[in-house]
Coordinates of C-alpha atoms and ligand atoms in Angstrom, one line a residue:
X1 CA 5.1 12.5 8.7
X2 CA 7.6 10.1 8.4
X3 CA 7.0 8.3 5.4
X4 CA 9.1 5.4 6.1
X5 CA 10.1 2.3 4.0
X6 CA 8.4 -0.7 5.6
X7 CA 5.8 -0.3 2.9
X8 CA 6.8 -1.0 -0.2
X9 CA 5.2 1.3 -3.0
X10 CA 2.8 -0.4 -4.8
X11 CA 2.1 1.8 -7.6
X12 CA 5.3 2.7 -9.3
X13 CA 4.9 5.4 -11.6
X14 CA 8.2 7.5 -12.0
X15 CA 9.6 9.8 -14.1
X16 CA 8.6 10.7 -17.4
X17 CA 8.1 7.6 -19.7
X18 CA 7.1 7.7 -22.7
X19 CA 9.2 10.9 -23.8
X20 CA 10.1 11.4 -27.4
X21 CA 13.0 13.6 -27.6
X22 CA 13.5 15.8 -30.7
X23 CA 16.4 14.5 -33.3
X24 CA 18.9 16.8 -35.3
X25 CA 15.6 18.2 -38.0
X26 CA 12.7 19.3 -37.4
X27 CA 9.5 17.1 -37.7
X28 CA 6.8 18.2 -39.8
X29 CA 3.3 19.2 -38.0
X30 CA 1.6 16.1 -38.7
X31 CA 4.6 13.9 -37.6
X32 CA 4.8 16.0 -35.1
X33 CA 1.2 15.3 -33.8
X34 CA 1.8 11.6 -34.2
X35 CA 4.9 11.6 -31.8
X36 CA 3.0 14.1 -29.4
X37 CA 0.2 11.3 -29.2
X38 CA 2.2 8.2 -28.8
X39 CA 3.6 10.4 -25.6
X40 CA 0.6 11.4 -24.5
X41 CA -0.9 7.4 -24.7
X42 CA 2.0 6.1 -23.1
X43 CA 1.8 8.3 -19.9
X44 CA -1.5 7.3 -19.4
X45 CA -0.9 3.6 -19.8
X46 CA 1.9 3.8 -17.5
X47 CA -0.5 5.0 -14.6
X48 CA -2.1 3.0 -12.2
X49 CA -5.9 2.3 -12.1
X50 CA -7.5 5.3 -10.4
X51 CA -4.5 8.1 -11.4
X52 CA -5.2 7.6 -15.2
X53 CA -6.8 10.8 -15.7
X54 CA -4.6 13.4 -13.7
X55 CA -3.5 16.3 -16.0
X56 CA 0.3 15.9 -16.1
X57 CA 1.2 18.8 -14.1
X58 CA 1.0 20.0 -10.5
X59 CA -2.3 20.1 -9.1
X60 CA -3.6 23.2 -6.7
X61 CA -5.2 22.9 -3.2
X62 CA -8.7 22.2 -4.6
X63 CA -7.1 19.5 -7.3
X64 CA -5.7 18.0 -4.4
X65 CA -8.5 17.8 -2.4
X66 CA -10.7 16.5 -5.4
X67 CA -8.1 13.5 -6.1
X68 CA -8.1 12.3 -2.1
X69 CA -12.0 12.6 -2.0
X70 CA -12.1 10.4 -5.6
X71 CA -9.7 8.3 -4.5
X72 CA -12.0 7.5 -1.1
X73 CA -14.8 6.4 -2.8
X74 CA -12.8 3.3 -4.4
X75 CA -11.5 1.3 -1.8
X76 CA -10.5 -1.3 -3.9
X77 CA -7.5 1.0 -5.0
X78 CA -5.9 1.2 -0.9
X79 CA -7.6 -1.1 1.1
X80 CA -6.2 -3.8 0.8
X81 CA -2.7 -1.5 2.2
X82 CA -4.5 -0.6 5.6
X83 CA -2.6 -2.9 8.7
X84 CA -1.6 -1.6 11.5
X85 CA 1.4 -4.0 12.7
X86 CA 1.8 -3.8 16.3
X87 CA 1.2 -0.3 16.9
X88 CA 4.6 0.7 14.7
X89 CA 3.0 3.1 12.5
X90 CA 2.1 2.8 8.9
X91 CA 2.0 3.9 5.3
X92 CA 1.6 2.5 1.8
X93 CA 2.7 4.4 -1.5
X94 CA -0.1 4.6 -3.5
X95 CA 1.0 6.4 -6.6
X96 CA 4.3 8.7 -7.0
X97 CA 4.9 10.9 -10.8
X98 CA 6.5 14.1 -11.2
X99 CA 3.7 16.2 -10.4
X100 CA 1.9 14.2 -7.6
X101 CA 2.1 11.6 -4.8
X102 CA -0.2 10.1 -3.0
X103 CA 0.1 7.7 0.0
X104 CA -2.4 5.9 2.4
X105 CA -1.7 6.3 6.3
X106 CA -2.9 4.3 9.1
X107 CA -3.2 5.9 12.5
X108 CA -4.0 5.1 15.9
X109 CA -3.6 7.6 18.8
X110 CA 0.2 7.0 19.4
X111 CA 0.9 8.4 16.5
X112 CA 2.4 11.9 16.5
X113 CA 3.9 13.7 13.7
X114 CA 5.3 16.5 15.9
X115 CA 5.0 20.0 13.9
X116 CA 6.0 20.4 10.4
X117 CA 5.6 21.8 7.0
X118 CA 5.9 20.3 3.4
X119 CA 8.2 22.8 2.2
X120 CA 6.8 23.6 -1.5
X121 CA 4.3 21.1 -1.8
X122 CA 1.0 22.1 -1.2
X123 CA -1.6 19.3 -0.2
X124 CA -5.1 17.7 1.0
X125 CA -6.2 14.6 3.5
X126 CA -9.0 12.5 3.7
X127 CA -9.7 10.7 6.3
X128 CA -11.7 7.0 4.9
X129 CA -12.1 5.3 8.5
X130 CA -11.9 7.2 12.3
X131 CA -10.4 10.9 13.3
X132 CA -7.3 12.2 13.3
X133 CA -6.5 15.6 14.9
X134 CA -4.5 18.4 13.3
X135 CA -3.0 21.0 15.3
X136 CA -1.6 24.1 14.0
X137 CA 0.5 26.5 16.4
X138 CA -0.3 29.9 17.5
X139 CA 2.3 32.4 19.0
X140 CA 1.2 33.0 22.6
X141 CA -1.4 31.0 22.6
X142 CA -2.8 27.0 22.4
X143 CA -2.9 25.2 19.3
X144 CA -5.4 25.5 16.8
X145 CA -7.0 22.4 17.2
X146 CA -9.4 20.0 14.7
X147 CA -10.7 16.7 15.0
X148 CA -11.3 15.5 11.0
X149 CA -13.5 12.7 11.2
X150 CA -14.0 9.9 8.4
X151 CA -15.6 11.2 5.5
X152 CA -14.1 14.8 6.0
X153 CA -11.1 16.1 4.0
X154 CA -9.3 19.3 4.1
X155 CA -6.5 21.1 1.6
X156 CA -3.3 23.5 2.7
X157 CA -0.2 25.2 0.7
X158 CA 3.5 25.4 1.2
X159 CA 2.5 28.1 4.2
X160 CA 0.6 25.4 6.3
X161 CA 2.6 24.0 9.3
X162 CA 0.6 21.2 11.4
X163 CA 0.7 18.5 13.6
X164 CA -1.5 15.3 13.4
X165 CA -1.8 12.7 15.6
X166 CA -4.4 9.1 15.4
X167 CA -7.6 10.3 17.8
X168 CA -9.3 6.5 17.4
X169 CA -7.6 3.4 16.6
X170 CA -7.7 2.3 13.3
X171 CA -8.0 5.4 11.2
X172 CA -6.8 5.3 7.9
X173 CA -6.3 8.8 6.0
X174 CA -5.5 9.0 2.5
X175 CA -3.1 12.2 1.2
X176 CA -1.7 13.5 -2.0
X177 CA 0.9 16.2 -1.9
X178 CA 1.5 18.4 -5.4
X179 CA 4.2 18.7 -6.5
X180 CA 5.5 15.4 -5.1
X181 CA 7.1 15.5 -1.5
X182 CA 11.2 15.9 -1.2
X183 CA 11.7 17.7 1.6
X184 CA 9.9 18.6 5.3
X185 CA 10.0 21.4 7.7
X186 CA 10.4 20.0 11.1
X187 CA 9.9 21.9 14.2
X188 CA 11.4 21.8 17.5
X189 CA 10.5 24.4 20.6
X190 CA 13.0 24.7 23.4
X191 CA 12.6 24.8 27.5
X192 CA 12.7 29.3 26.5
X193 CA 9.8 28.8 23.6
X194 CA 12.2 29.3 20.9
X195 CA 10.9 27.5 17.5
X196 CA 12.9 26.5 15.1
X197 CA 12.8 24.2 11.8
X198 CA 15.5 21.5 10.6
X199 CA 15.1 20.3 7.2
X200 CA 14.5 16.7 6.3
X201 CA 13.8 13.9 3.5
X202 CA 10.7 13.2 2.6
X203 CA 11.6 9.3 3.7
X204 CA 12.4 10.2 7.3
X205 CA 9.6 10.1 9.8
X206 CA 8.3 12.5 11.3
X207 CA 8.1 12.4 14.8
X208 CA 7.9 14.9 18.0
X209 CA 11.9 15.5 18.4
X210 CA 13.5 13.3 20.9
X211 CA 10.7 10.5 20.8
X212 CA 11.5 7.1 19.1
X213 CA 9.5 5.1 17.5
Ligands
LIG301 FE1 1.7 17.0 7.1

């Protein structure tokens, strides 16, 4: 999914503030301690309200799953990000660290990531207003097919390849990816069936191949 830069990301929160790096001796254990909790206090100031308490390192399906679900039940954190300009498709940083990034998408049934993969990242959706529909493929046979409605969330690994599309106008999904999105698997299938998957940055939007917009 194409995560496009019409939004700008609201949250900033990259890279790894706060850092003390070691000089030319060794500190002693208490100074030690001291510097280790200045670092500690400073990367938690320097998150946004509603990521203060994630654990500084990449988070697994269920972790995932757990943050988007949290992160529903405030909508004062992303709702003010939900639009959906003229039927050009949507999506709002809400929080990007090393570990994690999470983003708020708005759907409506135009919208159609084609397949694809999140190449290491393993992640979770929840869906906070309508249905979207993900599809996953099956050799020889239909997609695997499943309408997520609001209120519903669901978690995958690197090993997941899907396709989602909007099934009513106006949903809004929220996702968080662990660690942090770089690259996508796309998919295309030719006229003869043959699959295959081209690499691309996380910034690009996904789309089925050949469509615009
Ligand atoms: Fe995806």
């Amino acid at each position: 999914m194409r995560f496009s830069s019409r939004v700008q990301p609201v949250l900033p929160s990259r890279g790894r503030r706060g850092r003390i790096t070691g000089g030319r001796t060794r500190p002693n254990p208490r100074e030690r301690n001291a510097r280790e909790e200045r670092t500690v206090s400073s990367e938690v100031l320097s998150r946004p309200a509603g990521f203060e308490r994630l654990p500084g390192r990449p988070l697994d399906e269920r972790e995932l799953r757990a943050l988007v679900d949290q992160l529903a039940e405030r909508p004062e954190l992303w709702r003010q990000h939900v639009a959906f300009p003229d039927g050009r498709r949507h999506y709002a940083s809400l929080h990007r660290d090393e570990h994690v990034d999470v983003w708020l998408l708005c759907w409506t049934p135009a919208n159609d990531t084609g397949w694809h993969d999140h190449d290491v990242s393993s992640g979770a959706v929840r869906v906070v207003a309508g249905a979207i529909e993900e599809n996953n493929p099956r050799i020889g046979g239909e997609p695997v097919r499943t309408v997520v409605t609001e209120g519903r969330s669901f978690s995958f690994g690197p090993d997941h390849i899907h396709r989602l599309t909007g099934v009513d106008d106006s949903s809004v999904s929220i996702h968080a990816y662990s660690p942090p999105l770089n690259r996508l698997g796309q998919y295309s299938i030719d006229e003869s069936g043959v699959m295959r998957r081209m690499t691309v940055d996380y910034t690009e939007e996904l789309r089925p191949p050949g469509e615009e917009s």
